[in-house]
Amino acid sequence: MPVTEAQHLQVHADRERCVGAGQCLLAAPEIFDQADEDGVVVVLQPNPPIEAVAQVRAAVEACPARALALTEGDS
Amino acid sequence: MNVDSGAAPIPAHADLPVVPLGDAAAWVDIHETLAVARESSPIAITDAGLPVALRYAEVDSILKSDEFEFGDLIKAVGQTEGRFYDWWHETISAFNPPAHTRLRRLLVAAFTAKRVRELRPTIRGVVEEALEPCLERGYMDIEDFAHVLPMRIMGGVLGVPREDVSVFEELTTDLASGFNVATSKDPAAVDRVNAALKELQEYAAEMVRDRRKHPKDDLVSTWVEERDGADRLSDSELVAHIVFMIFAGHDTTKGAIQIASMLLAKYPEQTALVRADPELSVAAVDEVMRFESPVVMTTRQPLHDLEVAGVPLAKGRPVGVVLVSAARDPRDFPNADAFDIRRTERRAIGFGSGIHFCLGATLAKAELQEAVRGLATRTSSIELTHEPVWYPFRTLRGFEELRLSLKPA
């Protein structure tokens, strides 16, 4: 899938929905981590570089709880 | 699994293709059996009257939907009371949010990526120890590898001495039989299940008492650890979930390791890729879990009458989501029936989806990765000695026996 013209990526994580499955960090280890105490997602880079788009999309898709979203925008 | 779906069939279901899971012949090539139905309809019905979703899209959306709740597996096999029933209903699977969310938060500390990374050396050690005698002998039976790894690793994770691990093996097998329909009809079998459960609960309670006094670097200590102002698991919840961990990570992982070993033997060109680049064990495990999902299906129950793909589903009546079929859906996986560890689609379904996604998935993957890596890198050849015969009727897939001949690297 070709990379869009979007210049900015914004990652959204819903910590309430998160169930600590950790699949996001397997898909995008530079972008996501999980807290030690309760396994909840930690977004290491809320505005990752465009090169990370494939990994972040994979993480969003891999999340079993639908807790992640990616906005790709020009502004 | 044979599920008693109870009440009269819904008329619309009469049009659905039938998947004859009660027929041993259907299990000889389960993929073929399921594909026939899947390609004609997204929803089918088993010969036992259970509506089943067969395509990835519906399986994933049912599992992610908050209009469904986890199926009551114990009730589904005909038990509505007793020690086994009480235990299951105290474990995380039996709850919906917010109670589920609370338990999940408290349990997951033991299964984070970081925690599993710390366990890698232990896991690798267990794999190497099991492999050595097989390499010397020149062959491996599943009893030597797939059957010993999960319990030994869980023993390491829990901090259970090696001599107690073999006792767990028996008790877990007895406990697992509680999920079979046949058991609930046999009072002696029910007694055996409850006796095994009682022993496991007592062992777990003793571990809790001990780790309170002498915390170690293990799972129970993590769960028992007090954090100021934070919620904790009660003693009863701790015991229930220690037993749950011993149980849940056992047959599933055993089956997965059997399957991974078989596939490495059956597809030597794929194994050669892992030999050349052991980091490919990660991708290999993902593809093992897709190509031959160890769990055939799980069930969910609608919270109210609803429809999926135009098919009416009644409130409270179990619906099967067939993981092994979703994983071979050509709509989502090009060349779905090819075992290809380099495929780029990473939409796993073997560990489920939604909020009940396998709690131990990260640990299970690490076990499988080390098993695959060890087998591939310590051998120059792995061969099947006979055509593998899948167990019929088992929701947790595997083989009665499997011997692989090995040449050391």
CSV table of C-alpha atoms in Angstrom, one decimal:
chain,number,residue,atom,x,y,z
A,1,MET,CA,0.0,0.0,0.0
A,2,PRO,CA,1.6,3.3,-1.1
A,3,VAL,CA,2.4,5.9,1.6
A,4,THR,CA,-0.1,8.8,1.4
A,5,GLU,CA,0.9,12.5,1.1
A,6,ALA,CA,0.2,12.8,4.8
A,7,GLN,CA,3.1,14.6,6.5
A,8,HIS,CA,2.0,14.0,10.1
A,9,LEU,CA,1.0,10.9,11.9
A,10,GLN,CA,-0.8,11.0,15.2
A,11,VAL,CA,-1.3,7.9,17.3
A,12,HIS,CA,-4.3,7.7,19.7
A,13,ALA,CA,-4.4,5.1,22.4
A,14,ASP,CA,-7.6,4.5,24.5
A,15,ARG,CA,-6.2,3.4,27.8
A,16,GLU,CA,-9.6,2.4,29.1
A,17,ARG,CA,-10.2,0.0,26.2
A,18,CYS,CA,-6.7,-1.5,26.4
A,19,VAL,CA,-6.5,-5.0,27.8
A,20,GLY,CA,-2.7,-5.2,27.9
A,21,ALA,CA,-2.4,-7.8,25.1
A,22,GLY,CA,0.9,-6.2,24.1
A,23,GLN,CA,0.5,-6.9,20.4
A,24,CYS,CA,1.1,-3.3,19.5
A,25,LEU,CA,4.6,-3.4,20.8
A,26,LEU,CA,5.4,-6.5,18.9
A,27,ALA,CA,4.3,-4.8,15.7
A,28,ALA,CA,5.9,-1.4,16.4
A,29,PRO,CA,8.4,-1.6,19.3
A,30,GLU,CA,9.7,2.0,18.8
A,31,ILE,CA,6.2,3.4,19.0
A,32,PHE,CA,4.5,1.4,21.8
A,33,ASP,CA,5.3,-0.1,25.2
A,34,GLN,CA,3.2,-1.3,28.0
A,35,ALA,CA,3.3,-0.3,31.7
A,36,ASP,CA,4.8,-2.9,34.1
A,37,GLU,CA,2.1,-2.8,36.7
A,38,ASP,CA,-1.0,-3.2,34.6
A,39,GLY,CA,0.2,-3.8,31.0
A,40,VAL,CA,-1.6,-0.8,29.7
A,41,VAL,CA,-0.3,0.7,26.5
A,42,VAL,CA,2.3,3.5,26.6
A,43,VAL,CA,2.7,5.6,23.5
A,44,LEU,CA,6.4,6.3,23.2
A,45,GLN,CA,6.0,8.5,20.1
A,46,PRO,CA,2.6,10.1,19.7
A,47,ASN,CA,3.8,11.8,16.5
A,48,PRO,CA,6.0,9.2,14.8
A,49,PRO,CA,7.8,9.9,11.6
A,50,ILE,CA,6.2,9.0,8.3
A,51,GLU,CA,8.5,6.0,7.8
A,52,ALA,CA,6.7,4.3,10.7
A,53,VAL,CA,3.3,4.3,9.0
A,54,ALA,CA,3.3,0.7,8.0
A,55,GLN,CA,4.3,-0.5,11.5
A,56,VAL,CA,1.8,1.7,13.2
A,57,ARG,CA,-1.0,0.6,10.9
A,58,ALA,CA,0.0,-3.0,11.7
A,59,ALA,CA,-0.2,-2.2,15.4
A,60,VAL,CA,-3.6,-0.7,15.0
A,61,GLU,CA,-4.9,-3.7,13.2
A,62,ALA,CA,-3.2,-6.1,15.7
A,63,CYS,CA,-4.9,-4.5,18.7
A,64,PRO,CA,-7.5,-7.0,19.9
A,65,ALA,CA,-9.4,-4.4,21.9
A,66,ARG,CA,-9.6,-1.7,19.1
A,67,ALA,CA,-7.8,0.7,21.5
A,68,LEU,CA,-5.6,2.3,18.9
A,69,ALA,CA,-6.2,4.7,16.1
A,70,LEU,CA,-3.9,6.5,13.6
A,71,THR,CA,-4.6,9.9,12.1
A,72,GLU,CA,-2.7,10.8,9.0
A,73,GLY,CA,-3.0,14.5,8.2
A,74,ASP,CA,-1.4,17.3,6.3
A,75,SER,CA,-1.8,20.1,8.9
B,1,MET,CA,-16.3,-29.4,20.9
B,2,ASN,CA,-19.8,-30.7,21.3
B,3,VAL,CA,-22.1,-27.9,22.5
B,4,ASP,CA,-25.6,-28.5,23.7
B,5,SER,CA,-27.3,-25.4,22.2
B,6,GLY,CA,-30.6,-26.4,23.8
B,7,ALA,CA,-33.8,-24.9,22.5
B,8,ALA,CA,-35.5,-25.4,19.1
B,9,PRO,CA,-33.7,-24.5,15.9
B,10,ILE,CA,-34.4,-21.1,14.5
B,11,PRO,CA,-36.2,-21.5,11.1
B,12,ALA,CA,-33.7,-19.2,9.2
B,13,HIS,CA,-30.9,-21.6,10.2
B,14,ALA,CA,-32.5,-24.3,8.1
B,15,ASP,CA,-30.9,-22.6,5.0
B,16,LEU,CA,-27.4,-22.6,6.4
B,17,PRO,CA,-24.8,-25.2,5.2
B,18,VAL,CA,-24.1,-27.9,7.7
B,19,VAL,CA,-20.7,-28.5,9.1
B,20,PRO,CA,-20.6,-32.1,10.3
B,21,LEU,CA,-18.3,-31.8,13.3
B,22,GLY,CA,-19.8,-34.8,14.9
B,23,ASP,CA,-18.6,-37.0,12.1
B,24,ALA,CA,-15.0,-38.3,12.5
B,25,ALA,CA,-14.6,-38.2,8.7
B,26,ALA,CA,-14.9,-34.4,8.8
B,27,TRP,CA,-11.8,-34.2,10.9
B,28,VAL,CA,-9.5,-36.0,8.5
B,29,ASP,CA,-9.1,-32.8,6.6
B,30,ILE,CA,-10.8,-30.2,8.7
B,31,HIS,CA,-9.7,-27.4,6.4
B,32,GLU,CA,-11.5,-29.0,3.5
B,33,THR,CA,-14.6,-29.6,5.6
B,34,LEU,CA,-14.7,-26.0,6.7
B,35,ALA,CA,-13.8,-24.5,3.4
B,36,VAL,CA,-16.7,-26.1,1.6
B,37,ALA,CA,-19.1,-24.4,4.0
B,38,ARG,CA,-17.2,-21.1,4.3
B,39,GLU,CA,-17.0,-20.5,0.6
B,40,SER,CA,-20.8,-20.9,0.3
B,41,SER,CA,-21.8,-18.9,3.4
B,42,PRO,CA,-20.2,-16.7,6.1
B,43,ILE,CA,-22.4,-18.4,8.7
B,44,ALA,CA,-23.0,-22.2,8.8
B,45,ILE,CA,-24.4,-24.5,11.4
B,46,THR,CA,-22.9,-27.6,13.0
B,47,ASP,CA,-24.7,-31.0,13.0
B,48,ALA,CA,-25.2,-30.3,16.8
B,49,GLY,CA,-27.1,-27.1,16.0
B,50,LEU,CA,-24.5,-24.6,16.8
B,51,PRO,CA,-24.3,-21.6,14.4
B,52,VAL,CA,-20.7,-20.9,13.5
B,53,ALA,CA,-18.9,-18.0,11.8
B,54,LEU,CA,-16.3,-19.3,9.4
B,55,ARG,CA,-14.8,-16.2,7.7
B,56,TYR,CA,-12.2,-13.9,9.2
B,57,ALA,CA,-14.3,-10.8,9.0
B,58,GLU,CA,-17.2,-12.1,11.0
B,59,VAL,CA,-15.0,-14.1,13.5
B,60,ASP,CA,-13.0,-11.0,14.2
B,61,SER,CA,-16.0,-8.7,14.5
B,62,ILE,CA,-18.0,-11.1,16.8
B,63,LEU,CA,-14.9,-11.4,19.1
B,64,LYS,CA,-14.4,-7.6,19.1
B,65,SER,CA,-18.1,-6.8,19.6
B,66,ASP,CA,-19.5,-5.6,22.9
B,67,GLU,CA,-22.8,-7.1,21.9
B,68,PHE,CA,-21.5,-10.6,22.7
B,69,GLU,CA,-20.1,-12.1,25.9
B,70,PHE,CA,-17.8,-15.0,26.5
B,71,GLY,CA,-19.6,-18.3,26.2
B,72,ASP,CA,-20.2,-20.3,29.4
B,73,LEU,CA,-18.1,-23.3,28.5
B,74,ILE,CA,-19.1,-25.2,31.6
B,75,LYS,CA,-22.8,-24.8,31.1
B,76,ALA,CA,-22.3,-25.6,27.5
B,77,VAL,CA,-21.2,-29.1,28.4
B,78,GLY,CA,-24.0,-29.6,30.8
B,79,GLN,CA,-22.7,-28.6,34.3
B,80,THR,CA,-24.5,-25.9,36.3
B,81,GLU,CA,-23.1,-26.4,39.8
B,82,GLY,CA,-20.3,-27.8,41.8
B,83,ARG,CA,-16.6,-27.1,42.5
B,84,PHE,CA,-15.6,-27.1,38.9
B,85,TYR,CA,-18.4,-24.7,37.9
B,86,ASP,CA,-17.6,-22.4,40.9
B,87,TRP,CA,-13.9,-22.3,40.0
B,88,TRP,CA,-14.5,-21.4,36.3
B,89,HIS,CA,-17.0,-18.7,37.3
B,90,GLU,CA,-14.4,-17.1,39.5
B,91,THR,CA,-11.9,-16.8,36.6
B,92,ILE,CA,-11.4,-14.0,34.2
B,93,SER,CA,-13.1,-15.7,31.2
B,94,ALA,CA,-16.5,-15.7,33.0
B,95,PHE,CA,-16.6,-11.9,33.4
B,96,ASN,CA,-17.7,-8.9,31.3
B,97,PRO,CA,-16.4,-5.4,31.7
B,98,PRO,CA,-15.9,-3.7,34.1
B,99,ALA,CA,-15.2,-6.8,36.3
B,100,HIS,CA,-13.2,-8.3,33.5
B,101,THR,CA,-11.2,-5.2,32.9
B,102,ARG,CA,-10.2,-5.1,36.6
B,103,LEU,CA,-9.0,-8.8,36.6
B,104,ARG,CA,-7.2,-8.3,33.3
B,105,ARG,CA,-5.3,-5.3,34.7
B,106,LEU,CA,-4.3,-7.3,37.8
B,107,LEU,CA,-3.2,-10.4,36.0
B,108,VAL,CA,-1.4,-9.1,33.0
B,109,ALA,CA,1.6,-7.8,34.9
B,110,ALA,CA,3.0,-11.4,34.8
B,111,PHE,CA,2.7,-11.5,31.0
B,112,THR,CA,4.0,-8.2,29.7
B,113,ALA,CA,6.6,-8.2,26.9
B,114,LYS,CA,9.2,-7.1,29.4
B,115,ARG,CA,8.4,-9.9,31.8
B,116,VAL,CA,8.5,-12.5,29.0
B,117,ARG,CA,11.9,-11.1,27.8
B,118,GLU,CA,13.2,-11.8,31.3
B,119,LEU,CA,11.9,-15.3,31.0
B,120,ARG,CA,13.6,-16.0,27.7
B,121,PRO,CA,16.8,-17.5,29.1
B,122,THR,CA,14.7,-19.9,31.2
B,123,ILE,CA,12.6,-20.9,28.3
B,124,ARG,CA,15.6,-21.4,26.1
B,125,GLY,CA,17.2,-23.6,28.8
B,126,VAL,CA,14.1,-25.8,29.0
B,127,VAL,CA,14.1,-26.2,25.2
B,128,GLU,CA,17.8,-27.1,25.1
B,129,GLU,CA,17.4,-29.6,27.9
B,130,ALA,CA,14.5,-31.3,26.2
B,131,LEU,CA,16.3,-31.4,22.8
B,132,GLU,CA,19.6,-32.8,23.9
B,133,PRO,CA,18.5,-36.5,24.4
B,134,CYS,CA,16.4,-36.4,21.3
B,135,LEU,CA,19.4,-35.3,19.2
B,136,GLU,CA,21.5,-38.0,20.7
B,137,ARG,CA,18.9,-40.6,20.0
B,138,GLY,CA,18.2,-39.3,16.5
B,139,TYR,CA,14.4,-39.0,16.9
B,140,MET,CA,11.8,-37.2,18.9
B,141,ASP,CA,8.4,-38.2,20.1
B,142,ILE,CA,5.9,-35.6,21.2
B,143,GLU,CA,6.2,-36.9,24.8
B,144,ASP,CA,9.9,-35.8,24.7
B,145,PHE,CA,9.3,-32.3,23.6
B,146,ALA,CA,5.8,-30.9,23.0
B,147,HIS,CA,4.5,-32.5,26.2
B,148,VAL,CA,7.3,-31.5,28.5
B,149,LEU,CA,8.0,-27.9,27.5
B,150,PRO,CA,4.8,-26.2,28.6
B,151,MET,CA,4.6,-27.7,32.1
B,152,ARG,CA,8.3,-27.2,32.7
B,153,ILE,CA,8.2,-23.6,31.5
B,154,MET,CA,5.0,-22.9,33.6
B,155,GLY,CA,6.8,-24.5,36.5
B,156,GLY,CA,9.7,-22.0,36.0
B,157,VAL,CA,7.2,-19.1,35.6
B,158,LEU,CA,5.4,-20.1,38.8
B,159,GLY,CA,8.5,-21.1,40.7
B,160,VAL,CA,7.3,-24.7,41.1
B,161,PRO,CA,10.0,-27.3,41.9
B,162,ARG,CA,10.7,-29.8,39.0
B,163,GLU,CA,9.4,-32.8,41.1
B,164,ASP,CA,6.0,-31.1,41.5
B,165,VAL,CA,5.7,-30.4,37.8
B,166,SER,CA,4.9,-34.0,36.8
B,167,VAL,CA,2.1,-34.1,39.4
B,168,PHE,CA,0.6,-31.0,37.8
B,169,GLU,CA,0.7,-32.8,34.4
B,170,GLU,CA,-1.7,-35.5,35.7
B,171,LEU,CA,-3.9,-33.1,37.6
B,172,THR,CA,-4.2,-30.7,34.7
B,173,THR,CA,-5.3,-33.5,32.4
B,174,ASP,CA,-8.0,-34.6,34.8
B,175,LEU,CA,-9.1,-31.0,35.2
B,176,ALA,CA,-9.2,-30.5,31.4
B,177,SER,CA,-11.5,-33.5,31.0
B,178,GLY,CA,-14.1,-31.4,32.9
B,179,PHE,CA,-14.7,-29.5,29.6
B,180,ASN,CA,-15.8,-32.6,27.7
B,181,VAL,CA,-19.5,-33.3,27.3
B,182,ALA,CA,-18.9,-37.0,28.1
B,183,THR,CA,-17.6,-36.1,31.6
B,184,SER,CA,-20.6,-34.3,32.9
B,185,LYS,CA,-22.7,-37.4,32.2
B,186,ASP,CA,-20.5,-39.7,34.3
B,187,PRO,CA,-20.5,-39.0,38.1
B,188,ALA,CA,-17.2,-40.8,38.6
B,189,ALA,CA,-15.5,-38.6,36.0
B,190,VAL,CA,-17.0,-35.5,37.7
B,191,ASP,CA,-15.5,-36.7,41.0
B,192,ARG,CA,-12.1,-37.1,39.4
B,193,VAL,CA,-12.3,-33.6,37.9
B,194,ASN,CA,-13.2,-32.1,41.3
B,195,ALA,CA,-10.5,-34.1,43.2
B,196,ALA,CA,-7.9,-32.8,40.8
B,197,LEU,CA,-9.2,-29.2,41.1
B,198,LYS,CA,-9.2,-29.5,44.9
B,199,GLU,CA,-5.6,-30.6,44.9
B,200,LEU,CA,-4.5,-27.8,42.5
B,201,GLN,CA,-6.4,-25.2,44.6
B,202,GLU,CA,-4.6,-26.4,47.8
B,203,TYR,CA,-1.3,-26.3,46.1
B,204,ALA,CA,-2.0,-22.8,44.8
B,205,ALA,CA,-3.1,-21.6,48.3
B,206,GLU,CA,0.1,-22.8,49.7
B,207,MET,CA,2.1,-20.9,47.1
B,208,VAL,CA,0.2,-17.7,47.9
B,209,ARG,CA,1.0,-18.1,51.6
B,210,ASP,CA,4.6,-18.8,50.9
B,211,ARG,CA,5.2,-15.9,48.5
B,212,ARG,CA,3.6,-13.5,50.9
B,213,LYS,CA,6.2,-14.4,53.4
B,214,HIS,CA,9.1,-15.0,51.0
B,215,PRO,CA,8.6,-13.1,47.7
B,216,LYS,CA,10.5,-14.5,44.8
B,217,ASP,CA,11.0,-13.4,41.2
B,218,ASP,CA,8.0,-15.3,39.9
B,219,LEU,CA,4.4,-15.0,38.7
B,220,VAL,CA,2.7,-15.6,42.1
B,221,SER,CA,5.0,-13.1,43.8
B,222,THR,CA,4.1,-10.5,41.0
B,223,TRP,CA,0.4,-11.1,41.7
B,224,VAL,CA,0.7,-11.1,45.5
B,225,GLU,CA,2.8,-8.0,45.5
B,226,GLU,CA,1.2,-5.1,47.4
B,227,ARG,CA,1.2,-1.7,45.8
B,228,ASP,CA,0.2,1.2,48.0
B,229,GLY,CA,-3.3,2.4,47.3
B,230,ALA,CA,-3.7,-0.1,44.5
B,231,ASP,CA,-6.3,-2.8,44.1
B,232,ARG,CA,-5.1,-6.4,44.5
B,233,LEU,CA,-6.4,-9.8,43.8
B,234,SER,CA,-8.1,-11.5,46.8
B,235,ASP,CA,-6.8,-14.8,48.1
B,236,SER,CA,-9.6,-16.6,46.5
B,237,GLU,CA,-9.0,-14.8,43.1
B,238,LEU,CA,-5.3,-15.6,43.4
B,239,VAL,CA,-6.0,-19.3,43.9
B,240,ALA,CA,-8.5,-19.5,41.1
B,241,HIS,CA,-6.2,-17.8,38.6
B,242,ILE,CA,-3.1,-19.8,39.5
B,243,VAL,CA,-5.1,-22.9,38.7
B,244,PHE,CA,-6.4,-21.2,35.6
B,245,MET,CA,-2.8,-20.4,34.5
B,246,ILE,CA,-1.7,-24.0,35.0
B,247,PHE,CA,-4.6,-25.2,33.1
B,248,ALA,CA,-4.9,-22.6,30.3
B,249,GLY,CA,-1.3,-22.7,29.2
B,250,HIS,CA,-1.0,-26.4,29.1
B,251,ASP,CA,-3.0,-28.3,26.4
B,252,THR,CA,-3.0,-25.3,24.1
B,253,THR,CA,0.7,-24.9,24.2
B,254,LYS,CA,1.4,-28.6,24.0
B,255,GLY,CA,-0.8,-28.7,20.8
B,256,ALA,CA,0.9,-25.7,19.3
B,257,ILE,CA,4.4,-27.1,19.9
B,258,GLN,CA,3.3,-30.5,18.4
B,259,ILE,CA,2.0,-28.6,15.4
B,260,ALA,CA,5.1,-26.4,15.0
B,261,SER,CA,7.4,-29.5,15.2
B,262,MET,CA,5.3,-31.3,12.6
B,263,LEU,CA,5.3,-28.4,10.2
B,264,LEU,CA,9.1,-27.9,10.5
B,265,ALA,CA,9.3,-31.6,9.4
B,266,LYS,CA,6.7,-31.3,6.7
B,267,TYR,CA,8.1,-28.2,5.1
B,268,PRO,CA,11.9,-28.4,5.1
B,269,GLU,CA,12.4,-25.4,2.8
B,270,GLN,CA,10.7,-23.3,5.4
B,271,THR,CA,12.8,-24.8,8.1
B,272,ALA,CA,15.9,-24.0,6.1
B,273,LEU,CA,14.9,-20.4,6.2
B,274,VAL,CA,14.9,-20.4,10.0
B,275,ARG,CA,18.2,-22.2,10.1
B,276,ALA,CA,19.8,-19.6,7.9
B,277,ASP,CA,18.2,-16.7,9.9
B,278,PRO,CA,17.0,-17.7,13.4
B,279,GLU,CA,15.3,-14.4,13.9
B,280,LEU,CA,12.7,-15.8,11.4
B,281,SER,CA,11.5,-18.0,14.2
B,282,VAL,CA,9.2,-15.1,15.1
B,283,ALA,CA,7.5,-15.0,11.7
B,284,ALA,CA,7.5,-18.8,11.6
B,285,VAL,CA,5.5,-19.0,14.8
B,286,ASP,CA,3.0,-16.5,13.5
B,287,GLU,CA,2.5,-18.6,10.4
B,288,VAL,CA,2.3,-21.8,12.4
B,289,MET,CA,-0.5,-20.2,14.5
B,290,ARG,CA,-2.3,-19.2,11.3
B,291,PHE,CA,-1.8,-22.2,9.1
B,292,GLU,CA,-2.7,-24.8,11.7
B,293,SER,CA,-4.5,-22.9,14.5
B,294,PRO,CA,-4.2,-25.1,17.7
B,295,VAL,CA,-7.7,-24.0,18.8
B,296,VAL,CA,-10.5,-24.9,16.5
B,297,MET,CA,-13.1,-22.6,17.9
B,298,THR,CA,-14.4,-20.6,20.8
B,299,THR,CA,-17.9,-19.4,21.5
B,300,ARG,CA,-19.7,-16.2,22.3
B,301,GLN,CA,-23.3,-15.4,23.4
B,302,PRO,CA,-25.3,-12.5,22.1
B,303,LEU,CA,-26.4,-10.1,24.8
B,304,HIS,CA,-29.6,-9.6,22.9
B,305,ASP,CA,-31.2,-10.8,19.7
B,306,LEU,CA,-29.2,-9.7,16.8
B,307,GLU,CA,-28.0,-10.5,13.3
B,308,VAL,CA,-24.6,-11.3,11.8
B,309,ALA,CA,-24.3,-11.4,8.0
B,310,GLY,CA,-28.1,-11.4,7.8
B,311,VAL,CA,-28.4,-14.5,10.1
B,312,PRO,CA,-30.5,-14.1,13.2
B,313,LEU,CA,-28.8,-15.1,16.4
B,314,ALA,CA,-30.8,-15.4,19.6
B,315,LYS,CA,-29.9,-13.8,23.0
B,316,GLY,CA,-27.9,-16.1,25.2
B,317,ARG,CA,-27.5,-18.9,22.6
B,318,PRO,CA,-23.9,-19.9,21.9
B,319,VAL,CA,-22.4,-19.0,18.6
B,320,GLY,CA,-19.1,-20.6,17.5
B,321,VAL,CA,-16.3,-18.6,16.0
B,322,VAL,CA,-14.1,-21.0,14.1
B,323,LEU,CA,-10.5,-19.7,14.4
B,324,VAL,CA,-9.0,-22.5,12.3
B,325,SER,CA,-11.3,-21.5,9.4
B,326,ALA,CA,-10.9,-17.8,9.7
B,327,ALA,CA,-7.1,-18.3,9.5
B,328,ARG,CA,-7.5,-19.9,6.1
B,329,ASP,CA,-9.9,-17.3,4.7
B,330,PRO,CA,-8.7,-16.5,1.2
B,331,ARG,CA,-10.3,-13.0,1.5
B,332,ASP,CA,-7.6,-12.1,4.1
B,333,PHE,CA,-4.7,-14.3,3.3
B,334,PRO,CA,-3.6,-14.6,-0.4
B,335,ASN,CA,-2.6,-18.2,-1.1
B,336,ALA,CA,-4.2,-19.1,2.3
B,337,ASP,CA,-3.5,-22.8,2.0
B,338,ALA,CA,0.2,-22.3,1.6
B,339,PHE,CA,2.6,-22.5,4.6
B,340,ASP,CA,4.8,-19.5,4.0
B,341,ILE,CA,6.7,-18.0,6.9
B,342,ARG,CA,7.6,-14.9,4.8
B,343,ARG,CA,4.0,-13.8,4.1
B,344,THR,CA,3.4,-10.2,5.1
B,345,GLU,CA,-0.2,-10.4,6.3
B,346,ARG,CA,0.1,-10.4,10.1
B,347,ARG,CA,-3.6,-10.5,11.0
B,348,ALA,CA,-3.4,-13.2,13.6
B,349,ILE,CA,-6.5,-14.9,14.8
B,350,GLY,CA,-5.1,-18.0,16.5
B,351,PHE,CA,-5.0,-16.3,19.9
B,352,GLY,CA,-8.5,-14.9,19.5
B,353,SER,CA,-9.5,-11.3,19.3
B,354,GLY,CA,-11.4,-8.8,21.4
B,355,ILE,CA,-11.0,-8.3,25.2
B,356,HIS,CA,-10.6,-12.0,25.9
B,357,PHE,CA,-7.6,-12.2,23.6
B,358,CYS,CA,-5.3,-14.9,25.0
B,359,LEU,CA,-3.7,-13.5,28.2
B,360,GLY,CA,-0.7,-15.6,27.8
B,361,ALA,CA,-0.1,-15.0,24.1
B,362,THR,CA,3.2,-13.2,24.6
B,363,LEU,CA,4.5,-16.1,26.7
B,364,ALA,CA,3.1,-18.7,24.4
B,365,LYS,CA,4.8,-17.1,21.4
B,366,ALA,CA,8.1,-16.9,23.2
B,367,GLU,CA,7.8,-20.7,24.0
B,368,LEU,CA,7.0,-21.5,20.5
B,369,GLN,CA,9.7,-19.2,19.1
B,370,GLU,CA,12.3,-20.9,21.2
B,371,ALA,CA,11.0,-24.4,20.3
B,372,VAL,CA,11.1,-23.6,16.6
B,373,ARG,CA,14.5,-21.9,16.8
B,374,GLY,CA,16.0,-24.7,18.9
B,375,LEU,CA,14.6,-27.4,16.6
B,376,ALA,CA,15.7,-25.7,13.4
B,377,THR,CA,19.2,-24.6,14.5
B,378,ARG,CA,20.2,-27.7,16.4
B,379,THR,CA,19.4,-30.0,13.4
B,380,SER,CA,20.5,-30.4,9.9
B,381,SER,CA,17.3,-32.3,9.0
B,382,ILE,CA,13.9,-33.1,10.6
B,383,GLU,CA,11.7,-35.7,9.0
B,384,LEU,CA,8.3,-37.1,9.5
B,385,THR,CA,8.3,-40.9,10.1
B,386,HIS,CA,4.7,-41.2,9.2
B,387,GLU,CA,1.8,-39.1,8.0
B,388,PRO,CA,0.5,-37.2,11.1
B,389,VAL,CA,-3.0,-38.2,12.2
B,390,TRP,CA,-5.0,-35.4,13.7
B,391,TYR,CA,-7.2,-36.1,16.8
B,392,PRO,CA,-10.8,-36.0,15.7
B,393,PHE,CA,-13.3,-34.0,17.7
B,394,ARG,CA,-10.8,-32.1,19.8
B,395,THR,CA,-11.2,-28.4,20.1
B,396,LEU,CA,-7.5,-28.3,21.1
B,397,ARG,CA,-5.9,-29.8,18.1
B,398,GLY,CA,-3.0,-32.2,18.1
B,399,PHE,CA,-1.8,-35.7,17.4
B,400,GLU,CA,-2.1,-38.9,19.4
B,401,GLU,CA,1.5,-39.6,18.5
B,402,LEU,CA,4.2,-38.1,16.3
B,403,ARG,CA,7.7,-39.2,15.8
B,404,LEU,CA,10.2,-37.0,14.0
B,405,SER,CA,13.7,-38.3,13.0
B,406,LEU,CA,16.4,-35.8,13.6
B,407,LYS,CA,20.0,-35.3,12.3
B,408,PRO,CA,22.0,-33.0,14.5
B,409,ALA,CA,23.5,-29.8,13.0
